[in-house]
Coordinates of C-alpha atoms in Angstrom, one line a residue:
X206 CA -72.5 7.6 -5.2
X207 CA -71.3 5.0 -2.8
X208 CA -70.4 5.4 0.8
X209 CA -66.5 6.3 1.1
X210 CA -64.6 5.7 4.3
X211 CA -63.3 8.5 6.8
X212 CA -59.9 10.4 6.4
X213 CA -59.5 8.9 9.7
X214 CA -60.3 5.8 9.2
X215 CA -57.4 3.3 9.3
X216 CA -57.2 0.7 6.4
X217 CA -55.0 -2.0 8.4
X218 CA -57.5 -1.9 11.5
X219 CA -60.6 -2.4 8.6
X220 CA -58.7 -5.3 7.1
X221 CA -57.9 -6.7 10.4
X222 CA -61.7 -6.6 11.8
X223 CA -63.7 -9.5 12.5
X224 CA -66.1 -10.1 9.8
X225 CA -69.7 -9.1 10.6
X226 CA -71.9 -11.3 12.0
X227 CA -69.3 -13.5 13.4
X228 CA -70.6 -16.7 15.1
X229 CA -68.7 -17.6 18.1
X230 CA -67.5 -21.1 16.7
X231 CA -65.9 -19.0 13.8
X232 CA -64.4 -16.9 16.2
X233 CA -62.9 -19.6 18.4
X234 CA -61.5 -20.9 15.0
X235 CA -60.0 -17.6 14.0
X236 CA -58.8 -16.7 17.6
X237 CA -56.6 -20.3 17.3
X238 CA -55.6 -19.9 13.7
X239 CA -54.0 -15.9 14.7
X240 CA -52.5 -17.4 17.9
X241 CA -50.6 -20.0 16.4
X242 CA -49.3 -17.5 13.3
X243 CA -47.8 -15.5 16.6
X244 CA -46.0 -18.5 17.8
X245 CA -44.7 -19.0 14.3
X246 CA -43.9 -15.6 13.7
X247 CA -41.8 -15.0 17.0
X248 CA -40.2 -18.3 16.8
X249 CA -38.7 -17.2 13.8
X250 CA -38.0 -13.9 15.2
X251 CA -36.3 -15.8 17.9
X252 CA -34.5 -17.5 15.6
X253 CA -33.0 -15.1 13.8
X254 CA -31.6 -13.2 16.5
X255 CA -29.6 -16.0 17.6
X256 CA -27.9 -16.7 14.2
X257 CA -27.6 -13.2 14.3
X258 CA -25.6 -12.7 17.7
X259 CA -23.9 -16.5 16.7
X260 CA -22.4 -14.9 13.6
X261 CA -21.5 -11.7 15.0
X262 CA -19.8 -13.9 17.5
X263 CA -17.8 -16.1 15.1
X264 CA -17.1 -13.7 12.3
X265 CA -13.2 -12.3 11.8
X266 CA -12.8 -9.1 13.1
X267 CA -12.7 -7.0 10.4
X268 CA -9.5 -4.2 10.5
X269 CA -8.4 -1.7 7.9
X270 CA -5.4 -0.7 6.8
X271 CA -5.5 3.2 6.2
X272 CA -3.2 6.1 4.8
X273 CA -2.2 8.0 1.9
X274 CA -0.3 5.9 -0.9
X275 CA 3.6 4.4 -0.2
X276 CA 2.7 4.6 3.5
X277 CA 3.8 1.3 4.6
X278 CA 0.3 -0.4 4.1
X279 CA 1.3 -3.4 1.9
X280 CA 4.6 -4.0 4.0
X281 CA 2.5 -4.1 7.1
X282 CA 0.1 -6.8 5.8
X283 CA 3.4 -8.5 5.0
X284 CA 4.4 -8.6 8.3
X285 CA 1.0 -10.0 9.6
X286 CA 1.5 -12.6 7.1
X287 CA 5.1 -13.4 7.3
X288 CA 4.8 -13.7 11.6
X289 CA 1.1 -15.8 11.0
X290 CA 0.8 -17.2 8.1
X291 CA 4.2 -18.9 7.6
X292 CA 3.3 -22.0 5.2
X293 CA 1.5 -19.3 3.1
X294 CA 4.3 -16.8 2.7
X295 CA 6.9 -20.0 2.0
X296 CA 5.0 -21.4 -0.4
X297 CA 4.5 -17.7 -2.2
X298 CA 8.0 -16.5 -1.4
X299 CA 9.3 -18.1 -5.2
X300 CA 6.5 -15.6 -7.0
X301 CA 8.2 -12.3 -5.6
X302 CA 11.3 -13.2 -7.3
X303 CA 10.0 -11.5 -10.4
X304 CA 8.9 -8.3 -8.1
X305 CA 12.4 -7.8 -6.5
X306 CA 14.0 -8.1 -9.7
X307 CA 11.7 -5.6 -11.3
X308 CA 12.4 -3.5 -8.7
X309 CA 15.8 -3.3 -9.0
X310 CA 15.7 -3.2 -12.9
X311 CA 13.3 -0.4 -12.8
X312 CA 15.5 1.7 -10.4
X313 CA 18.3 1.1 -12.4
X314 CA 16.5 2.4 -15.5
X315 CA 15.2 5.0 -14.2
X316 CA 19.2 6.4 -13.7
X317 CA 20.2 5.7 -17.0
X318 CA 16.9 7.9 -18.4
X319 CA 18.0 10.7 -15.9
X320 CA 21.8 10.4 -17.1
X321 CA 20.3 10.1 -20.9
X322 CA 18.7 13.8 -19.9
X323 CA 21.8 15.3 -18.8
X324 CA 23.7 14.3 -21.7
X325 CA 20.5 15.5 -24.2
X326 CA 20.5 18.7 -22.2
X327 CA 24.3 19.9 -22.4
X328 CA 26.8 20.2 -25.3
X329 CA 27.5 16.7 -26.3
X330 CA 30.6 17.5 -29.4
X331 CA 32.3 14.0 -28.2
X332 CA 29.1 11.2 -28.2
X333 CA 27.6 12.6 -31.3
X334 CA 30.8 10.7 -33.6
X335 CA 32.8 7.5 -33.2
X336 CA 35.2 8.0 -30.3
X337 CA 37.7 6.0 -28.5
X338 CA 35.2 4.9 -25.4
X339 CA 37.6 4.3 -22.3
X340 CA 36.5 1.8 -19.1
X341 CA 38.7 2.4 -16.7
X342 CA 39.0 5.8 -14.8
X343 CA 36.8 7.6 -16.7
X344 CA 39.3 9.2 -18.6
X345 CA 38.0 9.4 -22.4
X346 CA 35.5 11.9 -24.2
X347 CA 33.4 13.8 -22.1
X348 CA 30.6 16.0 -21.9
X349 CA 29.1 18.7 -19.6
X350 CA 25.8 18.7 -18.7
X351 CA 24.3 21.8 -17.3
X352 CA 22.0 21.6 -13.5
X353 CA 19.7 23.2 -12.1
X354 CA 22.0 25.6 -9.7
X355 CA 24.4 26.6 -13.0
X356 CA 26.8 24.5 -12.3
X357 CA 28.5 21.1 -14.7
X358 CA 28.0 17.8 -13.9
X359 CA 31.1 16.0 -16.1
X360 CA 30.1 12.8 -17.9
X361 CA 32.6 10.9 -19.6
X362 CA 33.0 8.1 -22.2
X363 CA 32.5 5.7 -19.4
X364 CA 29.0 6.6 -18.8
X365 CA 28.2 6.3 -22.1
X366 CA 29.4 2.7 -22.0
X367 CA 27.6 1.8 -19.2
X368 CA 24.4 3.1 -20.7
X369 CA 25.1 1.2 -23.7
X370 CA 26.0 -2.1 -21.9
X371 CA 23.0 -1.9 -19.1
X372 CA 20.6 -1.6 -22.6
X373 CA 19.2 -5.2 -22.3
X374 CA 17.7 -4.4 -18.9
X375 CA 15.3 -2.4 -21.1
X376 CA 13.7 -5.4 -22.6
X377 CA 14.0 -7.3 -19.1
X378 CA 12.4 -4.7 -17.4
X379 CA 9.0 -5.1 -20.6
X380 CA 9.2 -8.6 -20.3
X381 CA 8.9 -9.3 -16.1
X382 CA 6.1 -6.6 -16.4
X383 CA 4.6 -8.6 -19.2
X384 CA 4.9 -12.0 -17.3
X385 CA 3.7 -10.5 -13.9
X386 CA 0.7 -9.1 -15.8
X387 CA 0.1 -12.5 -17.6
X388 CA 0.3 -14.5 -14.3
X389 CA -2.4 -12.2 -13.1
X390 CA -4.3 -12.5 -15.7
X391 CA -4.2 -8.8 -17.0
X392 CA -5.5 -7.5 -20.2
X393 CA -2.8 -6.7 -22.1
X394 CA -4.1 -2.8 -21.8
X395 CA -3.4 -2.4 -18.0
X396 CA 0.2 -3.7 -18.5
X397 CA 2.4 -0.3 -18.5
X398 CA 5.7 0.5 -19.6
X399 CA 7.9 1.3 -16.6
X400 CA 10.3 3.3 -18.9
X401 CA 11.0 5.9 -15.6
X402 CA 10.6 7.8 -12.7
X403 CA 10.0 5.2 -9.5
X404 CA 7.2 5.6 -6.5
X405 CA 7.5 9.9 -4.7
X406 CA 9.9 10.7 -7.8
X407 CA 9.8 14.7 -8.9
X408 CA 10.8 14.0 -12.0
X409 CA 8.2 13.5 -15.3
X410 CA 8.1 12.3 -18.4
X411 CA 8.3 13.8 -22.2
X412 CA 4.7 14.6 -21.9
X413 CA 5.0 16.3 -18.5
X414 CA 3.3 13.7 -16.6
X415 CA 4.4 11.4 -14.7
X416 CA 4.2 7.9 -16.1
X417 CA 2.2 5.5 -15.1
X418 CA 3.1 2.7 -12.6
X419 CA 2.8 -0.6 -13.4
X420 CA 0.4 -2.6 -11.4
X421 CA -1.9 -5.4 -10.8
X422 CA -5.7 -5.8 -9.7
X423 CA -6.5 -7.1 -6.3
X424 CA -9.4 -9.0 -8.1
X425 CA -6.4 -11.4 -9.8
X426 CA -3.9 -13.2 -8.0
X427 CA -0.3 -13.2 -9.8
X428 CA 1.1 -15.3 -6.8
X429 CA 1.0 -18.5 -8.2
X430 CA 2.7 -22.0 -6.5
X431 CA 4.2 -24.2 -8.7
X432 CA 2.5 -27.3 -6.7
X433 CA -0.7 -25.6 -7.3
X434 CA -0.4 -25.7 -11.8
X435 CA -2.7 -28.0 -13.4
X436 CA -0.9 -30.6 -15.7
X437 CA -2.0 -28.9 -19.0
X438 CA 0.4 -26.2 -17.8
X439 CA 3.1 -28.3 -17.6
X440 CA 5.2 -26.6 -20.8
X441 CA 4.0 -23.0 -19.9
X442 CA 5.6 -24.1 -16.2
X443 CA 8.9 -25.2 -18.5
X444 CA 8.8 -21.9 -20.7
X445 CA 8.2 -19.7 -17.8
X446 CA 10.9 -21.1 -16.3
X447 CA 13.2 -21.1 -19.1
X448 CA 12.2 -17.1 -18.7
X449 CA 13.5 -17.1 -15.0
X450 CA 16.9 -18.6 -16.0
X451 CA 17.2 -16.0 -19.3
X452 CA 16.7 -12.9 -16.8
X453 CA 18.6 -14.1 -14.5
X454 CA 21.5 -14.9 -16.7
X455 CA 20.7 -11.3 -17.6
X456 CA 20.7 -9.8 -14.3
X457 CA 24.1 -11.5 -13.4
X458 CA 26.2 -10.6 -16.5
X459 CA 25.3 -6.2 -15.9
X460 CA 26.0 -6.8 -12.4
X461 CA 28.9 -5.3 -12.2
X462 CA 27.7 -2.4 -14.6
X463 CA 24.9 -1.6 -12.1
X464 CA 27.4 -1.7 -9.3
X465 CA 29.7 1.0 -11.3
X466 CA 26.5 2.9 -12.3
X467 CA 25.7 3.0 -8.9
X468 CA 28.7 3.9 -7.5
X469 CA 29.8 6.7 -9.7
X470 CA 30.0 9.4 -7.8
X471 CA 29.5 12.3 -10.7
X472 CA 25.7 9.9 -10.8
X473 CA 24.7 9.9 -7.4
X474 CA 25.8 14.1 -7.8
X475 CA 23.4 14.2 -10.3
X476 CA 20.4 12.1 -7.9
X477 CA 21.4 14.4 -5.1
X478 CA 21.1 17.1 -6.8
X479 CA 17.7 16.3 -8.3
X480 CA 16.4 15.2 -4.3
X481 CA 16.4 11.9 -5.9
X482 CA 17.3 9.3 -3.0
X483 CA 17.5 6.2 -4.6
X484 CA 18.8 4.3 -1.1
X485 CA 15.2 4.0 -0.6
X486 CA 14.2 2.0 -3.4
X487 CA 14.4 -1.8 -3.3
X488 CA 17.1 -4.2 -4.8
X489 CA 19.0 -7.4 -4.8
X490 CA 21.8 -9.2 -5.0
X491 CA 22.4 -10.1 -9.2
X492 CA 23.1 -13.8 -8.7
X493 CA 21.9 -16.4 -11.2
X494 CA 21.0 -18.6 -8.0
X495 CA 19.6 -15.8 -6.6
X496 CA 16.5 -16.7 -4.0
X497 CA 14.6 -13.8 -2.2
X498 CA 14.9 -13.9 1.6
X499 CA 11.9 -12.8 4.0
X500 CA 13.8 -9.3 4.0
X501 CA 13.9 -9.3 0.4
X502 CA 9.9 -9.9 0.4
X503 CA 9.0 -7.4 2.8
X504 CA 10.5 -4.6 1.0
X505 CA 9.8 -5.7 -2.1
X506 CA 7.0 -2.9 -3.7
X507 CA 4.6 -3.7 -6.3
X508 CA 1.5 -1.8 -6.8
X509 CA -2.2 -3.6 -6.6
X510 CA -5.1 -1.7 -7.6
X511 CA -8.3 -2.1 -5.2
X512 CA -8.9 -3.5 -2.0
X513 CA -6.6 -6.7 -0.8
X514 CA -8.5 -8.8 1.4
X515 CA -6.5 -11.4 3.8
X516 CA -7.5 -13.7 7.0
X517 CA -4.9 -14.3 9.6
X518 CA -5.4 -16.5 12.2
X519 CA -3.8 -15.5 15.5
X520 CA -2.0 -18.3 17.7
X521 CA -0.2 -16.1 20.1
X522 CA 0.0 -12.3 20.9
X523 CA -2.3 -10.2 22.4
X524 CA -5.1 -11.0 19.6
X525 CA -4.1 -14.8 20.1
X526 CA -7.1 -17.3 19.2
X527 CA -8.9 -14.9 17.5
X528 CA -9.2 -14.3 13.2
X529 CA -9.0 -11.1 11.8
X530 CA -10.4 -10.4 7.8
X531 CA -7.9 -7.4 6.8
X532 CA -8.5 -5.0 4.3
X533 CA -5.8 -3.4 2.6
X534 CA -7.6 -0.3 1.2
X535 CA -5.4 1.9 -1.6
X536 CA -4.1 5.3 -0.5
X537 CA -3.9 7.1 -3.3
X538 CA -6.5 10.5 -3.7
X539 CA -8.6 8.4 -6.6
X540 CA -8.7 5.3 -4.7
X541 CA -9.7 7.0 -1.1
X542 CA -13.6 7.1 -2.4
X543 CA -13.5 3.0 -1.7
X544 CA -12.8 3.4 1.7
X545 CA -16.0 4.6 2.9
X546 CA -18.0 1.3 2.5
X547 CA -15.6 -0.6 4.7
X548 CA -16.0 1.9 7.3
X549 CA -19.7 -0.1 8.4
X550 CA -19.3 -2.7 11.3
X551 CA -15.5 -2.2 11.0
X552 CA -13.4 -3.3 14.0
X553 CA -10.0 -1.4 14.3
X554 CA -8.1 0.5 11.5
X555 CA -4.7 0.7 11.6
X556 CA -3.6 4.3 10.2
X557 CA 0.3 4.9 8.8
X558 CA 1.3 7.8 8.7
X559 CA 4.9 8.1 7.5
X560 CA 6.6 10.9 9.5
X561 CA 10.0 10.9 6.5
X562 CA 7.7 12.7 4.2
X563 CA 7.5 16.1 5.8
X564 CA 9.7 17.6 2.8
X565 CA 7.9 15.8 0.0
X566 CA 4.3 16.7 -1.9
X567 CA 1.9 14.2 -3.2
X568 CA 2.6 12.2 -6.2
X569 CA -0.9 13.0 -7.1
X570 CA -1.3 17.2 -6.7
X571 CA 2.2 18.1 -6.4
X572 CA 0.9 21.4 -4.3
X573 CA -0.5 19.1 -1.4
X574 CA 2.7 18.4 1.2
X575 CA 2.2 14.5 1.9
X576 CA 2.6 15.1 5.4
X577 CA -0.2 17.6 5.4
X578 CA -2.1 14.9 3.6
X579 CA -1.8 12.6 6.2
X580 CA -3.0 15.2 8.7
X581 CA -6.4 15.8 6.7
X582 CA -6.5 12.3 6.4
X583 CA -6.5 11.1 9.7
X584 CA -9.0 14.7 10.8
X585 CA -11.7 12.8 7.9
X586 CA -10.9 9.1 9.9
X587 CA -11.2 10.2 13.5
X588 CA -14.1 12.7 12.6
X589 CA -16.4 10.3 11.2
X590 CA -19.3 9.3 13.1
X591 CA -19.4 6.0 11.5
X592 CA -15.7 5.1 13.5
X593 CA -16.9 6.8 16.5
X594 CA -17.0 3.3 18.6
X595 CA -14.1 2.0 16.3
X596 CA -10.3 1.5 17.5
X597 CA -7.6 3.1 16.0
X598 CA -4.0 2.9 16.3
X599 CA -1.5 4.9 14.4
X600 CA 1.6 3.8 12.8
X601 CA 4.1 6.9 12.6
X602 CA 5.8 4.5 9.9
X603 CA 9.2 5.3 8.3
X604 CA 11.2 6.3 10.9
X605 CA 14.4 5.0 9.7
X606 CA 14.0 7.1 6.6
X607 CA 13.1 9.9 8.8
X608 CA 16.7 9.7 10.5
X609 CA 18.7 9.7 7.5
X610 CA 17.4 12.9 6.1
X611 CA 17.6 14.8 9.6
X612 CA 21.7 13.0 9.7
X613 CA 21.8 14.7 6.2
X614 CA 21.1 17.9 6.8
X615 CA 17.4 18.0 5.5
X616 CA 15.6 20.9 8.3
X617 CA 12.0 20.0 9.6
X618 CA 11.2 23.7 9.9
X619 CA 11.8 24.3 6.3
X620 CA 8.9 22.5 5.0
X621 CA 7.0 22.6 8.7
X622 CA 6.8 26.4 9.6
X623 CA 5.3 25.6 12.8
X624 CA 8.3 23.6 14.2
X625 CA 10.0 26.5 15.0
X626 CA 13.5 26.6 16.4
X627 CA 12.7 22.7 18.1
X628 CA 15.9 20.6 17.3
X629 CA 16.3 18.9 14.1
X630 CA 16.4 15.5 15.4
X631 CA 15.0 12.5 15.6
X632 CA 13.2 12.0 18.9
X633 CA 12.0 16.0 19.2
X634 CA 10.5 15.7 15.2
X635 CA 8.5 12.3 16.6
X636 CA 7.3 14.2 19.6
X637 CA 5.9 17.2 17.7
X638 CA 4.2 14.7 14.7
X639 CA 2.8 12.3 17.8
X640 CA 1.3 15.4 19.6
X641 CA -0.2 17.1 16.4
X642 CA -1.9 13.5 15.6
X643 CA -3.1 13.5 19.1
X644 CA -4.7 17.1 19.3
X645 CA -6.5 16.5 15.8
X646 CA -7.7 13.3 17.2
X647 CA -8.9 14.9 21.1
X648 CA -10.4 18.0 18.8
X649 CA -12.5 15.8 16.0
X650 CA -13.1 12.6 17.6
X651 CA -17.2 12.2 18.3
X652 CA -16.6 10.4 21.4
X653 CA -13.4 11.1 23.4
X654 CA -11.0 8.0 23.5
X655 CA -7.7 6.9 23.5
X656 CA -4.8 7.7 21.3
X657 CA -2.7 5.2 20.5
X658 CA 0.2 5.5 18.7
X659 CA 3.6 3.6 17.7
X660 CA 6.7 5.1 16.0
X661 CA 7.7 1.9 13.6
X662 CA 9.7 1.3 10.7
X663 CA 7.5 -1.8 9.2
X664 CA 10.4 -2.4 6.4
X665 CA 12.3 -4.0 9.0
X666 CA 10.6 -7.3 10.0
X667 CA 8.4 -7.2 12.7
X668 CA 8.8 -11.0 14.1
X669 CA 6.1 -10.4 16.7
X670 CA 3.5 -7.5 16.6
X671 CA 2.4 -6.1 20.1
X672 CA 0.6 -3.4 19.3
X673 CA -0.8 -2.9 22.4
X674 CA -5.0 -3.0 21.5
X675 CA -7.2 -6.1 21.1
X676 CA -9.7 -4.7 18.5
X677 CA -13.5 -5.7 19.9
X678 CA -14.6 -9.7 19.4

């Protein structure tokens, strides 16, 4: 049995050992040989740490875009790019075209399936034969429709009309969902039917789920300038844009139908009375010439799947000369497992929080209040130890919207208990959402720091953004 080493022994310091019986020439020779692998080795260490601290110098600072979904994330990027990346946002602004329109189609189809319910629902003795349909003041057959409360909505042979005559934007609305898909380069599979309810609606389908929204992925681009298509796409270009003329030919000749459909007052009855507030959703003005305006643009919704990535380069402002890489992470309660990775060597996040939704519930778990969401939401941001040497600013987005429902009548302290018997206005609302945001942040944070805040409406267009924080460089 052979001679083992010691438990103690340590097999680096063995391997390291001069050999035995070591001359001293062989030693000098070694001694030279280690010393130069040292000079290598920490000239490379050297090395390294400079590119290191060079590109931690140069890079963009990297800032995220956080909240729950339909918080004012994508319309915020908008504005970054609309005030900084101008030849960009021109040369895209002929792509969102399709987008607005879709918009407006969608909303507009989404009224006649609600006004298709309330005729299904009631006693309908005068659509089920041939009648004498009347245009004018509504005066023809009619037919009651039972709500909620008891009550009748009346419908008459007018609305039928203008269900039958606003039919084509059905097909419209398929094929501008087809041809967004396409010029994304979507499998036909992720391109939805968007047959009903819009973005925060209560209202579900046959099946008793909500439909699903179309979309897009963030790994495709459907934002395509015409400069930039090769020459074998010259006749696709031409069809496409025979497309663009047919829907807007379209568009223009139910304009006036969606403008009495719109108008009807027994209609807009029948959203109030649902909570539906369709002022909120996007639209257009149905010309055949019609060309989107920066406005336009900015409201204009359509929803990406996955995180957006854009640079902006700053030439003026408080971040001026600087690059920033932002991430536009989705908000809704599937996608909020992305976020996490982003949080490493991460700059500044922007947070919106929209302060209109304190009377709504999440799209996603209708039991969830969205503005309790956004609480829990910004407790899981502020709390995380990753962020602890992060800055974060909050958005308390939507305020606009916020002021039409308080002017309406809508009462904070029925959906917010704790609001107590504060007034139900504006400025007292935004003082009690700041100050809840700002004990969350003081009780959760790892490290105290500041809390910074701004009450904005980001659908109106933001020509210059002083938000008050230069994230770290």
């Amino acid at each position: 049995m052979g001679v083992g080493r010691t438990v103690d022994e340590d097999p680096l310091s063995r391997l390291l050992a001069p050999p035995p019986n070591e001359s001293p020439e062989e030693r000098e020779i070694r001694l030279k040989l280690e010393a130069e692998a040292r000079l290598r080795s920490e000239r490379i260490d050297e090395q390294l740490r400079a590119e290191k601290a060079a590109l931690k110098k140069n890079r963009p600072v990297k800032v995220l875009l956080l909240g729950q979904s339909e918080s004012g994330k994508s319309t915020t990027l908008k504005n970054f790019q609309l005030a900084y990346c101008r030849d960009q946002w021109e040369a895209e602004r002929a792509s969102w075209r399709m987008v607005i329109q879709l918009n407006l189609i969608r909303g507009i189809n989404y009224i006649l399936d609600l006004l298709a319910e309330e005729l299904a629902g009631g006693p309908t003795p005068a659509l089920a034969g041939d009648s004498d349909i009347s245009d004018d003041d509504g005066a023809g057959p009619s037919a009651y429709a039972p709500n909620r409360a008891g009550s009748m909505l009346h419908f008459t042979g007018k609305h039928r009309l203008l269900k039958l005559r606003l039919a084509p934007l059905r097909t419209v609305q398929r094929d501008l969902e087809m041809r967004i898909g396409a010029q994304a380069g979507a499998d036909p599979s992720d391109v939805y039917d968007l047959l009903s309810s819009p973005p925060g609606s209560p209202v579900m389908g046959a099946s008793g789920r909500r439909p699903q929204e179309f979309f897009v992925r963030s790994a495709t681009s459907w934002k395509q300038p015409a400069h930039m298509r090769s020459p074998s796409e010259g006749q696709g270009a031409r069809y496409q844009d025979a497309q663009v003329r047919e829907t807007a030919d379209i568009i223009a000749g139910c304009a006036e139908d969606m403008k009495a459909i719109w108008e009807d007052q027994t209609v807009r009855e029948m959203l109030g009375r649902k909570g539906i507030r369709m002022e909120t959703t996007p639209g257009l003005i149905a010309v055949r010439d019609y060309q989107p305006t920066d406005d336009d643009v900015v409201r204009a919704r359509l929803r990406t799947l996955g995180v957006q990535e854009h640079r902006i380069r700053f030439d003026k402002g408080p971040a001026a000369g600087s690059e920033w890489c932002i991430y536009d992470v989705g908000g809704s309660r599937t996608q909020r497992i992305a976020w996490y990775p982003y949080f490493d060597d991460c700059d500044a996040i922007i947070f919106l929080a929209p302060v209109s939704c304190f009377d709504e519930r999440l799209a996603e778990d209708r039991r969830i209040n969205r503005l309790e969401d956004s609480y829990m939401l910004w407790k899981a941001v502020v709390s995380s130890k990753l962020l602890a040497k992060t800055s974060i600013i909050l958005f308390l987005n939507k305020r606009d919207l916020l002021e039409q429902k308080l002017r309406s009548g809508v009462r904070v302290r029925d959906h917010v208990h704790s609001y107590g018997d504060r007034p139900n206005e504006v400025e007292h609302a935004l003082k009690y959402f700041q100050q809840h945001f700002r004990d969350i942040l003081r009780k959760h944070s790892p490290e105290p720091r500041p809390f910074r805040s701004h009450i904005t409406s980001v659908v109106v267009r933001m020509v210059s953004l002083h938000m008050g924080f230069v994230p770290p460089c």
